[in-house]
Coordinates of C-alpha atoms in Angstrom, one line a residue:
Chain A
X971 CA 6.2 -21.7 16.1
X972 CA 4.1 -23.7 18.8
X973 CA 1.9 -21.9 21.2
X974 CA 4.5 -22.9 24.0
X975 CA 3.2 -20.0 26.4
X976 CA 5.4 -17.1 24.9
X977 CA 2.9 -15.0 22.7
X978 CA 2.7 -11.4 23.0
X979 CA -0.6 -10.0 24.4
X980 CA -1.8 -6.8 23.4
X981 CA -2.7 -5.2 26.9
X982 CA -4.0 -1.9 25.5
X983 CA -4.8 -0.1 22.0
X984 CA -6.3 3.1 21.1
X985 CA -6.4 6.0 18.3
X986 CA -7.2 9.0 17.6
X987 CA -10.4 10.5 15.4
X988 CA -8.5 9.9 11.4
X989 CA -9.0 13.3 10.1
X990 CA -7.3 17.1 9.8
X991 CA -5.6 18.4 12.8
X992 CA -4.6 22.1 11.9
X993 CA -4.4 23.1 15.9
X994 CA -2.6 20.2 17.0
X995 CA 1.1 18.9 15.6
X996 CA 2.7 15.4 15.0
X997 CA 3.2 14.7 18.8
X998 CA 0.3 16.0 20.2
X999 CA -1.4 13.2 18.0
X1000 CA 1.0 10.3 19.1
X1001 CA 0.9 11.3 22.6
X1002 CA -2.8 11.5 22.9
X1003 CA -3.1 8.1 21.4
X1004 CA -0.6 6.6 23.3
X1005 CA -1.5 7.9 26.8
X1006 CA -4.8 5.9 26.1
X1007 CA -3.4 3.1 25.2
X1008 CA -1.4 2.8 28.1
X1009 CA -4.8 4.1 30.6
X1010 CA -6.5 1.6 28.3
X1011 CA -3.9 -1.5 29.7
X1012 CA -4.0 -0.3 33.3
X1013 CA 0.0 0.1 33.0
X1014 CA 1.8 3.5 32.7
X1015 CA 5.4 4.7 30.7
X1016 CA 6.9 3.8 33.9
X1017 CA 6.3 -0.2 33.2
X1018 CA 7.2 -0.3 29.8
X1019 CA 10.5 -1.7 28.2
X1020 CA 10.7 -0.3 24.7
X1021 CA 8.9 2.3 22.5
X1022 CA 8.6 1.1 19.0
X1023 CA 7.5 4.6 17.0
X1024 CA 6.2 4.4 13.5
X1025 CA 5.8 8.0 11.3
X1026 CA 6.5 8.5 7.8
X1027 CA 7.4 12.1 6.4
X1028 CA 8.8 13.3 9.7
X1029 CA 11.2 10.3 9.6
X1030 CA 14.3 12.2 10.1
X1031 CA 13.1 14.1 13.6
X1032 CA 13.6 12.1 16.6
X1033 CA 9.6 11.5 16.6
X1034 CA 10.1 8.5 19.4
X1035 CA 12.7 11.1 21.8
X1036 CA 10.1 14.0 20.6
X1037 CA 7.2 11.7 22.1
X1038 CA 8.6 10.4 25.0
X1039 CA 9.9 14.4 25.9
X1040 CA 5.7 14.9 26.1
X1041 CA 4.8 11.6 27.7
X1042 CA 8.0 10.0 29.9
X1043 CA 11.5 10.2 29.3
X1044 CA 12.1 6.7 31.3
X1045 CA 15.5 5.9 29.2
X1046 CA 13.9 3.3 27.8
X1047 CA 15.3 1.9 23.8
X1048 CA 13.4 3.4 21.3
X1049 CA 12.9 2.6 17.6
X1050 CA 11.9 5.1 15.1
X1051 CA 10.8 3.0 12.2
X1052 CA 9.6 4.1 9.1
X1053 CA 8.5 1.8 6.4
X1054 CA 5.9 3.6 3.9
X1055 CA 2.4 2.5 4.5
X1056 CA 3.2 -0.3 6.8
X1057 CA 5.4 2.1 9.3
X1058 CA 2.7 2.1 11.9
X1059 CA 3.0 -2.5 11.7
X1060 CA 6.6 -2.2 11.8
X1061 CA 6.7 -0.1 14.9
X1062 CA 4.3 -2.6 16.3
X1063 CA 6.3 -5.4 15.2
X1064 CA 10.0 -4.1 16.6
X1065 CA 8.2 -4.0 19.8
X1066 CA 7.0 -7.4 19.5
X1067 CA 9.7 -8.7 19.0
X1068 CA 12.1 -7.3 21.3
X1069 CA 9.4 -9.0 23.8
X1070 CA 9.7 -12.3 22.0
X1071 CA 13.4 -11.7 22.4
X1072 CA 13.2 -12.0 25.6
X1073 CA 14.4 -8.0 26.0
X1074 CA 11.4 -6.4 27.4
X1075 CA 8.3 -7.8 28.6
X1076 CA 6.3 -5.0 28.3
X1077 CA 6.4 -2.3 25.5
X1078 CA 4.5 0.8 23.5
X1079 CA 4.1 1.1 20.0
X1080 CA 2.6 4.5 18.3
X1081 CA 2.1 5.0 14.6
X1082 CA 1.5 8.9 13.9
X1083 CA 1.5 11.3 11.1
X1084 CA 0.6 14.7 10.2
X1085 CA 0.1 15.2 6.6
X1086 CA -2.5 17.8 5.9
X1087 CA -4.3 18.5 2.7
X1088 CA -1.8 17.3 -0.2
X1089 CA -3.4 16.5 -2.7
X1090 CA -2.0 13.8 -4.9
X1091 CA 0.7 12.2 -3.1
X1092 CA 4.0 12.8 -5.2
X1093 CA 2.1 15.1 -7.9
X1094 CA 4.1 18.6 -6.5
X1095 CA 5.6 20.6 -8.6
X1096 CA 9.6 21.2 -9.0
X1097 CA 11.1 24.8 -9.7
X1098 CA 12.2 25.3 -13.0
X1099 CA 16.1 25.8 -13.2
X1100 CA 16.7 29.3 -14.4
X1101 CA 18.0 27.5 -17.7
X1102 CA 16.8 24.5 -18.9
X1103 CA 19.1 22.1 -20.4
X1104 CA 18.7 18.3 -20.5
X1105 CA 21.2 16.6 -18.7
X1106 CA 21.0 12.8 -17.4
X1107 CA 20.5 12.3 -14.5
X1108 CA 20.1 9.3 -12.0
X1109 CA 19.3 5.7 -12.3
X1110 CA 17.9 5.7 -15.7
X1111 CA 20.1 8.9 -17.5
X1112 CA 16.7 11.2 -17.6
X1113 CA 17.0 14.0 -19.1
X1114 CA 13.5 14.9 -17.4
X1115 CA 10.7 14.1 -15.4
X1116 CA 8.9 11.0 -16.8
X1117 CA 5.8 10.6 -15.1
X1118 CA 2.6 10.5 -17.3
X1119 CA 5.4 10.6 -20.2
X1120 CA 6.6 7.2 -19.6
X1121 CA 3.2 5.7 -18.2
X1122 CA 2.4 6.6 -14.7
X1123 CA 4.1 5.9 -11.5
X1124 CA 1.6 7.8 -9.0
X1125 CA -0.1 5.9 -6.7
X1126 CA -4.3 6.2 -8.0
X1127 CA -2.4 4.6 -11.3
X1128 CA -0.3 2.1 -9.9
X1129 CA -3.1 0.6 -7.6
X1130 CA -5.4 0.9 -11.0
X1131 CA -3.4 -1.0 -13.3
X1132 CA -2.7 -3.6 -10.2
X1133 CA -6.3 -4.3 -9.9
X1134 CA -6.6 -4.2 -14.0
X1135 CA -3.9 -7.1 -14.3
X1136 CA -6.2 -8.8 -12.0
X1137 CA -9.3 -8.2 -13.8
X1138 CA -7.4 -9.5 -17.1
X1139 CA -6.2 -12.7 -15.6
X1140 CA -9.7 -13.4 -14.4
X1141 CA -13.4 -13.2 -14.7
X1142 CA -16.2 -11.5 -13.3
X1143 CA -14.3 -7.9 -12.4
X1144 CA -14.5 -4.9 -13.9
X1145 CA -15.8 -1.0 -13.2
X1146 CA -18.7 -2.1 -11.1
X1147 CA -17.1 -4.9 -9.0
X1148 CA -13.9 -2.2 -8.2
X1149 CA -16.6 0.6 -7.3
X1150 CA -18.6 -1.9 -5.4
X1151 CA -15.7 -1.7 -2.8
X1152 CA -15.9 1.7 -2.5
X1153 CA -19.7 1.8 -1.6
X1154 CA -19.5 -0.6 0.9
X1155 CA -16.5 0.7 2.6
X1156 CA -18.1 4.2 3.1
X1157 CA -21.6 2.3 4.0
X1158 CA -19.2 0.8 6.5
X1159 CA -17.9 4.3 8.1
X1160 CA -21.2 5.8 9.0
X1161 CA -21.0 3.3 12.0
X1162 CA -16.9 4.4 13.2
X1163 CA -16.9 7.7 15.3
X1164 CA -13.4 7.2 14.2
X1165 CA -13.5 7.5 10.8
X1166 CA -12.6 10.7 8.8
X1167 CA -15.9 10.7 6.7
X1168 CA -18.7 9.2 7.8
X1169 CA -21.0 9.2 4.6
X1170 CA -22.9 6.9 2.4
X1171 CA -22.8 7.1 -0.9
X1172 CA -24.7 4.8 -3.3
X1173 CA -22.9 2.9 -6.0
X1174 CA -24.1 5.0 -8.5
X1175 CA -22.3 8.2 -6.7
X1176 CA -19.2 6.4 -6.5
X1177 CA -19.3 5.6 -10.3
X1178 CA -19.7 9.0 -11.2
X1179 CA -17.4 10.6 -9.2
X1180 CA -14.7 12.3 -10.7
X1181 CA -12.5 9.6 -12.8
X1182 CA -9.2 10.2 -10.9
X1183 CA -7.4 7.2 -12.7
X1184 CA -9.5 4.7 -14.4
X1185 CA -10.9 2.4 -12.4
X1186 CA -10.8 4.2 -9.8
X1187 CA -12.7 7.4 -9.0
X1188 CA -12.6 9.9 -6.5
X1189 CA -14.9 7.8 -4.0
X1190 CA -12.6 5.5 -4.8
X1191 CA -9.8 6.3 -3.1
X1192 CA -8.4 7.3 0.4
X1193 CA -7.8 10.4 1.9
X1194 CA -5.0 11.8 3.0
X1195 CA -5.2 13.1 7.3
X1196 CA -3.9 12.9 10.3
X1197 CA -3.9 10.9 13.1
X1198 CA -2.1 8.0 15.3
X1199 CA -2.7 4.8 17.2
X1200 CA -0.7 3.3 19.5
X1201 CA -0.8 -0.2 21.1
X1202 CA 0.7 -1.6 24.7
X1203 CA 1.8 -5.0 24.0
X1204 CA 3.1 -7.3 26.6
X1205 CA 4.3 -10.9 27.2
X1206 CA 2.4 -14.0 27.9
X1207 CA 4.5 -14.3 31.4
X1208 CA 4.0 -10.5 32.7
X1209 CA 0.9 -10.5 31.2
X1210 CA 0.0 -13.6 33.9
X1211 CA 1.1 -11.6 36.7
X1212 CA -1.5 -9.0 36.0
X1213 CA -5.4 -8.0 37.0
X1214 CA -8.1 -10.5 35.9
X1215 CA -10.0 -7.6 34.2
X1216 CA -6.6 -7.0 32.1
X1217 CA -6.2 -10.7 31.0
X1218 CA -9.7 -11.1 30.4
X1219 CA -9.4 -7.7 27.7
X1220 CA -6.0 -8.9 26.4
X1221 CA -5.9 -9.9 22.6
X1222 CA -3.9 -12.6 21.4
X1223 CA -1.0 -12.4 18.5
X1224 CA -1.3 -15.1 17.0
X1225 CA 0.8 -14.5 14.1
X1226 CA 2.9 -11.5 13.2
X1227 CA 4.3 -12.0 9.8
X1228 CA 6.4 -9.2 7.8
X1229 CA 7.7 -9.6 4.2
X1230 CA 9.4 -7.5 1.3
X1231 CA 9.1 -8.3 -2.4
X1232 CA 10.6 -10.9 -3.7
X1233 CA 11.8 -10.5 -8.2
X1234 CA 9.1 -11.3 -10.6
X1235 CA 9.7 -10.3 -13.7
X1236 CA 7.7 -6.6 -13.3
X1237 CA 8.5 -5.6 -10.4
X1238 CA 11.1 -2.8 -11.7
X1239 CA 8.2 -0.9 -13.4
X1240 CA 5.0 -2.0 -11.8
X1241 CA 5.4 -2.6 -7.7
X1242 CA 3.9 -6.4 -7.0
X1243 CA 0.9 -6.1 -4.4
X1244 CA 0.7 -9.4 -4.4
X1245 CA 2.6 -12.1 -4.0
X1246 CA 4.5 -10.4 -0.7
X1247 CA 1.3 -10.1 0.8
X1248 CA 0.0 -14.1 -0.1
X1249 CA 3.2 -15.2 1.7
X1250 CA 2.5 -13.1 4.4
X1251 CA -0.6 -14.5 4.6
X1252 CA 0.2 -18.4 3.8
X1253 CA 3.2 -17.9 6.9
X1254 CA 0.0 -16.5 9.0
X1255 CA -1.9 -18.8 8.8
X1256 CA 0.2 -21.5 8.9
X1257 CA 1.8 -19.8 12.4
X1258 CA -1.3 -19.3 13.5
X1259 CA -3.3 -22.2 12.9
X1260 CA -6.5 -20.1 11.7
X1261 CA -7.9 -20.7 8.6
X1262 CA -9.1 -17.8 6.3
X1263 CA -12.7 -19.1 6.5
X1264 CA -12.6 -19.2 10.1
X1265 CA -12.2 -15.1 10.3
X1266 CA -14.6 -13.4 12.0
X1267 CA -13.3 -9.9 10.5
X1268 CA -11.0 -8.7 8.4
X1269 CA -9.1 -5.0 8.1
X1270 CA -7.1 -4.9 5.1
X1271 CA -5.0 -2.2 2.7
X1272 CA -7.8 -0.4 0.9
X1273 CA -5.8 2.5 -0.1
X1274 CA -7.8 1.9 -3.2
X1275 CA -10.9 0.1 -4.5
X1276 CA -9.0 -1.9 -6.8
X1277 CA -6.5 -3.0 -4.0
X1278 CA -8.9 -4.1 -1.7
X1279 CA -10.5 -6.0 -4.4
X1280 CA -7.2 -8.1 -5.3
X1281 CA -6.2 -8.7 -1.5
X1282 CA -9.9 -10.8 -0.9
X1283 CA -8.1 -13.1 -3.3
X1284 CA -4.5 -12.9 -1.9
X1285 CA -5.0 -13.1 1.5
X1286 CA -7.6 -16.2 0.4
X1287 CA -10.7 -15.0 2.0
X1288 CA -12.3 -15.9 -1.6
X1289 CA -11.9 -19.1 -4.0
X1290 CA -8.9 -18.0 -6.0
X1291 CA -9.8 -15.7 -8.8
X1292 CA -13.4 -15.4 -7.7
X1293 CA -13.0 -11.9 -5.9
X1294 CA -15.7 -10.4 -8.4
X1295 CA -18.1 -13.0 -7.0
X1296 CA -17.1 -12.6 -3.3
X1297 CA -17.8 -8.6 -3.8
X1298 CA -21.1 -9.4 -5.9
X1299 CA -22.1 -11.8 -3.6
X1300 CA -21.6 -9.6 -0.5
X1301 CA -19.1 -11.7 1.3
X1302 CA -17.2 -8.7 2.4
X1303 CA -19.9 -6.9 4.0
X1304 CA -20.6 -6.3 7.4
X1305 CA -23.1 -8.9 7.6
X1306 CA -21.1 -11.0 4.8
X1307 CA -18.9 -14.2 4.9
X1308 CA -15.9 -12.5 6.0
X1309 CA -16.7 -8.5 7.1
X1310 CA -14.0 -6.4 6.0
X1311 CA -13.0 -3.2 6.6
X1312 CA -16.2 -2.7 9.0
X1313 CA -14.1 0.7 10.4
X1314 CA -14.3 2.4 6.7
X1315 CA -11.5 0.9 5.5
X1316 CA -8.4 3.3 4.7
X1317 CA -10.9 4.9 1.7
X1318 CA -13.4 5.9 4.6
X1319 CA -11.5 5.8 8.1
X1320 CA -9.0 7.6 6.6
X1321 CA -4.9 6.9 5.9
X1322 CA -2.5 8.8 8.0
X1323 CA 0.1 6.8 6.8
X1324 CA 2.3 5.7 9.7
X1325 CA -0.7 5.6 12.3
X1326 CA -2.4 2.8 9.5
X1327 CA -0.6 -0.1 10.4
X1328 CA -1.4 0.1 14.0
X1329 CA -4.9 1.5 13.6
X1330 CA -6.1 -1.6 12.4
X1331 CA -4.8 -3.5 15.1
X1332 CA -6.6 -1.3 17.5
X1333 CA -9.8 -1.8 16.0
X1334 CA -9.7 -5.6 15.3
X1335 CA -8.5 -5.9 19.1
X1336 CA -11.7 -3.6 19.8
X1337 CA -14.0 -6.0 18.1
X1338 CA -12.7 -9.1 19.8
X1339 CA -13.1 -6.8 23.3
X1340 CA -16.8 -7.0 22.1
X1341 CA -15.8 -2.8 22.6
X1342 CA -16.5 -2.0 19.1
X1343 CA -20.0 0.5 19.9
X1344 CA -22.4 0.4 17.3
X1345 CA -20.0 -1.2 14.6
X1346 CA -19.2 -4.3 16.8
X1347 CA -19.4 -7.7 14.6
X1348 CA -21.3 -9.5 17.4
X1349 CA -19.2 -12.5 18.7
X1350 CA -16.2 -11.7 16.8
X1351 CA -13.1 -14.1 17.9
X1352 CA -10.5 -14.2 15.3
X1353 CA -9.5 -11.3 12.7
X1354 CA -6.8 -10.4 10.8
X1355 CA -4.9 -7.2 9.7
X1356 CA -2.7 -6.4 6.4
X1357 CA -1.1 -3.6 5.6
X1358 CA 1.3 -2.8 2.1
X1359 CA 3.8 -0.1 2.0
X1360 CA 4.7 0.1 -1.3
X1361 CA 8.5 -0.7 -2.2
X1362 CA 7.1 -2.9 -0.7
X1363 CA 6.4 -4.2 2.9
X1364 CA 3.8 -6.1 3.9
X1365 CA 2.6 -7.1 7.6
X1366 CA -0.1 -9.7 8.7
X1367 CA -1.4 -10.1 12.2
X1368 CA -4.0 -12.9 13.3
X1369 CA -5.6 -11.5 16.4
X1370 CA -7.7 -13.8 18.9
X1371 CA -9.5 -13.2 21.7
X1372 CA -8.8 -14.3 24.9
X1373 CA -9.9 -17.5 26.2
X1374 CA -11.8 -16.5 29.5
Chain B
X1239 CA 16.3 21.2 -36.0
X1240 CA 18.9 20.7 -32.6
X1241 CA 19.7 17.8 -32.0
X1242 CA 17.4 14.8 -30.2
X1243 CA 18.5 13.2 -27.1
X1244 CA 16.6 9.8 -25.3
X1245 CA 14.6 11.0 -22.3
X1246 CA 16.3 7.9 -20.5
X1247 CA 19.4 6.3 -21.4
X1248 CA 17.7 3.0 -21.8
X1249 CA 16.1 4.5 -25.3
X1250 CA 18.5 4.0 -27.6
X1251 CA 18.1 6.1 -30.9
X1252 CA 21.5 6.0 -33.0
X1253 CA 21.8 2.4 -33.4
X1254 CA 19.2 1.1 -35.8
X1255 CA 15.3 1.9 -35.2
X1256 CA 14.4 3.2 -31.7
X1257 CA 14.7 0.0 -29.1
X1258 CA 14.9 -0.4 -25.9
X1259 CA 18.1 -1.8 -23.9
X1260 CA 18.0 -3.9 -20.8
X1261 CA 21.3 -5.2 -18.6
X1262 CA 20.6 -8.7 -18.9
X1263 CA 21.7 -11.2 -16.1
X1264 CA 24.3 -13.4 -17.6
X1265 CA 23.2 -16.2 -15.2
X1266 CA 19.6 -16.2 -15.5
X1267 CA 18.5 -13.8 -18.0
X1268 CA 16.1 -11.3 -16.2
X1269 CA 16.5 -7.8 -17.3
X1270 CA 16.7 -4.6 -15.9
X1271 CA 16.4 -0.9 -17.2
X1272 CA 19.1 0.5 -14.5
X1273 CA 22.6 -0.9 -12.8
X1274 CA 22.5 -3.4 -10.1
X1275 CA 25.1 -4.6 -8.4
X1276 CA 24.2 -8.7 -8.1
X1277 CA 20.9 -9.9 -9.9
X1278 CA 18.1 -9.8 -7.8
X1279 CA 16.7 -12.7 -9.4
X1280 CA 19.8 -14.9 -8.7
X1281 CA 22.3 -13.4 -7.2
X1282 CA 25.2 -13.3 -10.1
X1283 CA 26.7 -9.9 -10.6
X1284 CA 27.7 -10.1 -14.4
X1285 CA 25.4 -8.1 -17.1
X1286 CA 25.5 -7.5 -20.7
X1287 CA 23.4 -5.6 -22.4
X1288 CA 20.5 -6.9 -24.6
X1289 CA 18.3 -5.0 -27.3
X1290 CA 14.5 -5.7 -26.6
X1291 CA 11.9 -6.4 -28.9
X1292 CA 9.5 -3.3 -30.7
X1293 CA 6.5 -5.2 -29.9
X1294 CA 4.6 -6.3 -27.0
X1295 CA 0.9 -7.0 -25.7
X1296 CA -0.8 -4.8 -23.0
X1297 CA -1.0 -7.3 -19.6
X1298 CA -2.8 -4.2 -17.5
X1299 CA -3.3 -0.6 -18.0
X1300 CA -5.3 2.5 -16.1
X1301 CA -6.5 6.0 -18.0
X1302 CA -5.2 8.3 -15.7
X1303 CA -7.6 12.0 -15.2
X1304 CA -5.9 13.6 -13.0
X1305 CA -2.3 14.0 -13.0
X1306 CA 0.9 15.6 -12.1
X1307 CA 0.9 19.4 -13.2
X1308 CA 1.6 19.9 -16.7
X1309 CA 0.8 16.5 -17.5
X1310 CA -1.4 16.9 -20.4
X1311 CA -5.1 14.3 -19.5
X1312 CA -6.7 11.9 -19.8
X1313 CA -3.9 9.5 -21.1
X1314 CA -3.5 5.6 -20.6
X1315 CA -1.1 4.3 -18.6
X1316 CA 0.1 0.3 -19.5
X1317 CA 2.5 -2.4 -18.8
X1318 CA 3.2 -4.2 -21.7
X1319 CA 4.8 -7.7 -22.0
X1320 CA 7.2 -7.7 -24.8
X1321 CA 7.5 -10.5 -26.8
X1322 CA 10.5 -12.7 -26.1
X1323 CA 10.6 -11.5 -22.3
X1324 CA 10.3 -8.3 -20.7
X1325 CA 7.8 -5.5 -19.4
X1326 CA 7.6 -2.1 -19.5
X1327 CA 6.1 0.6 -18.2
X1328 CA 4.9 3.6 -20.9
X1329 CA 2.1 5.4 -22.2
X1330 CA -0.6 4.0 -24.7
X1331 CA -0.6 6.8 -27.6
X1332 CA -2.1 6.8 -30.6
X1333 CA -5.3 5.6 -29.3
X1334 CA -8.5 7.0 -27.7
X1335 CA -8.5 6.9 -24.1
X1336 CA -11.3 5.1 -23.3
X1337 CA -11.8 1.6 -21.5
X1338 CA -13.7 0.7 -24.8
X1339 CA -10.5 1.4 -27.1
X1340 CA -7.9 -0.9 -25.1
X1341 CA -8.2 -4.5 -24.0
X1342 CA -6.1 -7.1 -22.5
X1343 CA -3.7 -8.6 -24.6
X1344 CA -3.8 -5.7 -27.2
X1345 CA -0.9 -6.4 -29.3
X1346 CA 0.8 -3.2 -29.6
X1347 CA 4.2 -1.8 -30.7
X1348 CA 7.3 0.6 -29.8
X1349 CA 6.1 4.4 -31.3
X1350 CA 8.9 7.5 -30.4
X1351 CA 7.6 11.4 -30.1
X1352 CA 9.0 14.5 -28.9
X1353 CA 8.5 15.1 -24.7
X1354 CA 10.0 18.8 -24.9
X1355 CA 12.9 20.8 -26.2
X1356 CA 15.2 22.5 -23.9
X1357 CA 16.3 26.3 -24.0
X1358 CA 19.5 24.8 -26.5
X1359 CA 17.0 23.1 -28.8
X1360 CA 17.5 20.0 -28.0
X1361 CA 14.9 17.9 -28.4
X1362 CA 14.0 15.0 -25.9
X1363 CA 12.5 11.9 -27.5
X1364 CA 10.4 9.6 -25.2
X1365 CA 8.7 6.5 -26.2
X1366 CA 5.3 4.9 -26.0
X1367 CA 3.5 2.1 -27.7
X1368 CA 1.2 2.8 -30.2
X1369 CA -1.5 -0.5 -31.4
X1370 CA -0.5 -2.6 -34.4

């Protein structure tokens, strides 16, 4: 896929604050995001083509109708995508490509979600049945609920033992490289006005946190909140037509990659990170023409320490199996080889989980604006966004700024 | 005593020792623990069931704190590579859980216990891997 003059431009991007909404619901979130997105582009509802709308546990609602009832009810086609922790990417990629379809040439994608306090995700508690007799049931003829019988399926587990299989097929990771994520990424936050917490915490704190699933701690892993983002993307040809002050602030897809598990031999009991997101990757790059070592910043799928470490490795911003040396070196610091996560990451910025996706398009785009405030990676030109829902679904963006 | 029933159906317990059974892809030979319609692997759509190995070697595990309630902590979580072909997900019993007590490659083996007994008595066995 050449760069033949038919990319899609993202014209404007915003989000809210990550954090707890009590007073505000689902699509007071979205719209607020996605009227400043759309002030942000210098366009209004009234020029765009398609609404691509991302949200996870209100799937089932009408959220896109629901939105466009508080912001524009132009008639418009509208998607409501939901695709676990990559919902927000997928909303932003059905409007990208009904633009490279040649459908729309303008178009507004919103990842929102409400989620409150939950505690562990998937952790609730069933009501006994008034008597109890084992019966089998579903899939695997379970006569009753297996988890932390039959190993552990919840998600502070799952991301542990994926980052553990990594640590036992190479050298140099363990406890301190995993928590070492963790104290960077909330070093990172204090600089995002965005972020749900904005705290530092030394590596020592995040060490000694409460164990929530060995390696990973409580500091260890994200939050759940709400929050949305939402992104006005447009193509190459309108996008000409417009203002020299929007052209000169449009971002650059460069690659928009997607991709679902493929079989490994595991996959049916332990959910394989990894090798959906390195062909994401290897198609990105290879689409885009950028090489990893040419990224000027990176926002990736922290949901937990131990993820974060194994993507440096899978999306090849390291030597492969050094990620323990490109943590202890510092390479994913701020003022590292590669910065990643600079907004906090998911364990700091927060993880409402269909805004995610399209959050951290907003705040690469924001860096390559040179718009980034007091968090801005100075001169910032190319970046890159992943996100993994897991079942799984992965999505890849290269981002470039705009050659004035 | 009531009687014992498997926790999943994939525990078989009245046909020699305790074992696990896979549906195993006639055309390729990867396994799986419930029905599928074509192999994901390869695409074929004929099965026939295969007894898997008691013992294995632990490829990744986690020691998980805080759990779903009820869920008795801390306990360790693996995957564990079975020898011949296969992985599985279950509990590490029979062991302290503490980073220092498991390590990669552990060789380990199939171990049954009782998860809970229904108002009937019946007694539902689940299965873990215990070291060798």
């Amino acid at each position: 896929m050449s760069d033949n003059g038919d990319n899609v431009w993202i014209l404007g991007a915003s989000m809210t604050r990550f954090g707890r909404y009590p007073d505000k619901d689902l699509i007071d979130l979205g719209a607020e995001a996605s009227m400043d997105a759309l002030d942000d582009g210098g366009v209004t509802i009234h020029d765009m083509d398609v609404l691509g709308a991302g949200n996870l546990f209100d799937a089932a609602t009408g959220v896109g109708q629901r939105l466009q009832k508080q912001i524009g009810q132009t008639g418009i086609p509208v998607y409501n995508v939901s695709n676990a922790c990559a919902t927000g990417a997928t909303a932003v990629r059905a409007v990208y490509m009904a633009i490279k379809a040649g459908e729309a040439d303008m178009g507004l994608a919103v990842g929102m979600e409400q989620m409150g306090k939950q505690g562990l995700l998937g952790a609730a508690g069933k009501a006994r049945d008034e008597k109890k007799v084992y019966e089998p049931k579903g899939r695997y003829g379970s006569v009753m609920g297996v988890e932390g019988i039959l190993g552990t399926g919840l998600m502070p587990g799952v991301f542990a033992k994926a980052g553990m299989e990594y640590a036992n097929e190479h050298g140099g990771v363990g406890f301190e490289q995993f928590a070492k994520v963790a104290e960077k990424n909330h070093q990172h936050s204090t600089l995002n006005p965005l972020a749900q917490y904005q705290k530092p915490f030394t590596l020592d704190e995040v060490m000694n946190a409460e164990m929530m699933s060995y390696p990973n701690t409580l500091l260890m892993c994200c939050p759940t909140g709400d929050g949305a983002a939402a992104l006005v993307l447009v193509s190459e040809e309108k996008l000409d037509t417009l203002g020299a002050e929007q052209r000169e602030r449009a971002v650059k897809i460069s690659a928009s990659v997607m991709t679902s598990d493929e079989w490994t031999d595991s996959d049916q009991v332990q959910p394989d990170v990894s090798t959906l997101t390195r062909r994401a990757a290897d198609q990105a790059y290879e689409r885009s023409g950028v090489d990893p070592q040419d990224l000027d910043l990176v926002e990736l799928h922290d949901c937990f320490a131990t993820a974060e470490l194994i993507h440096y490795d899978n999306l090849s911003l390291c030597a492969p199996g050094e990620a323990g040396k490109f943590i202890d070196d510092g390479g994913p610091w701020r003022d590292g080889d590669i910065p990643v996560n600079v907004s906090g990451g998911l364990i700091s910025k927060g993880h409402p989980i269909g805004a995610t996706g399209a959050a951290n398009l907003y705040e690469v785009a924001t860096h390559l604006r040179g718009e980034a405030g007091d968090r801005q990676i100075e001169g910032a030109k190319v970046g890159l966004t992943h996100v993994i829902g897991l079942g799984s679904a992965c999505a890849v963006h290269v981002l470039e700024k705009a050659a004035v | 005593m009531g009687k014992q029933v498997p926790i999943v159906d994939y525990l078989i317990l009245d046909d020699g020792p305790p074992h696990l059974r896979a549906q195993v892809c006639t055309g390729c030979g990867a396994s799986y623990f419930d029905r599928r319609n074509a192999c994901a692997k390869c695409g074929q759509r004929a099965f026939e069931p295969r007894s898997l190995p008691a013992e294995g070697t632990v490829r990744s595990f986690t020691i998980v704190h805080r759990a779903a309630p009820g869920v008795p902590t801390p306990y360790v979580s693996a995957i564990v590579d079975l020898e011949g072909g296969g992985v599985v997900k279950a509990n590490v019993v029979n062991v302290d859980p503490d980073p220092d007590q498991i390590s990669f490659g552990m060789p380990v083996k199939l171990a049954t216990f009782v998860a809970g007994t229904d108002d009937d008595g019946t007694e539902a066995v689940a299965f873990g891997y215990e070291p060798k």
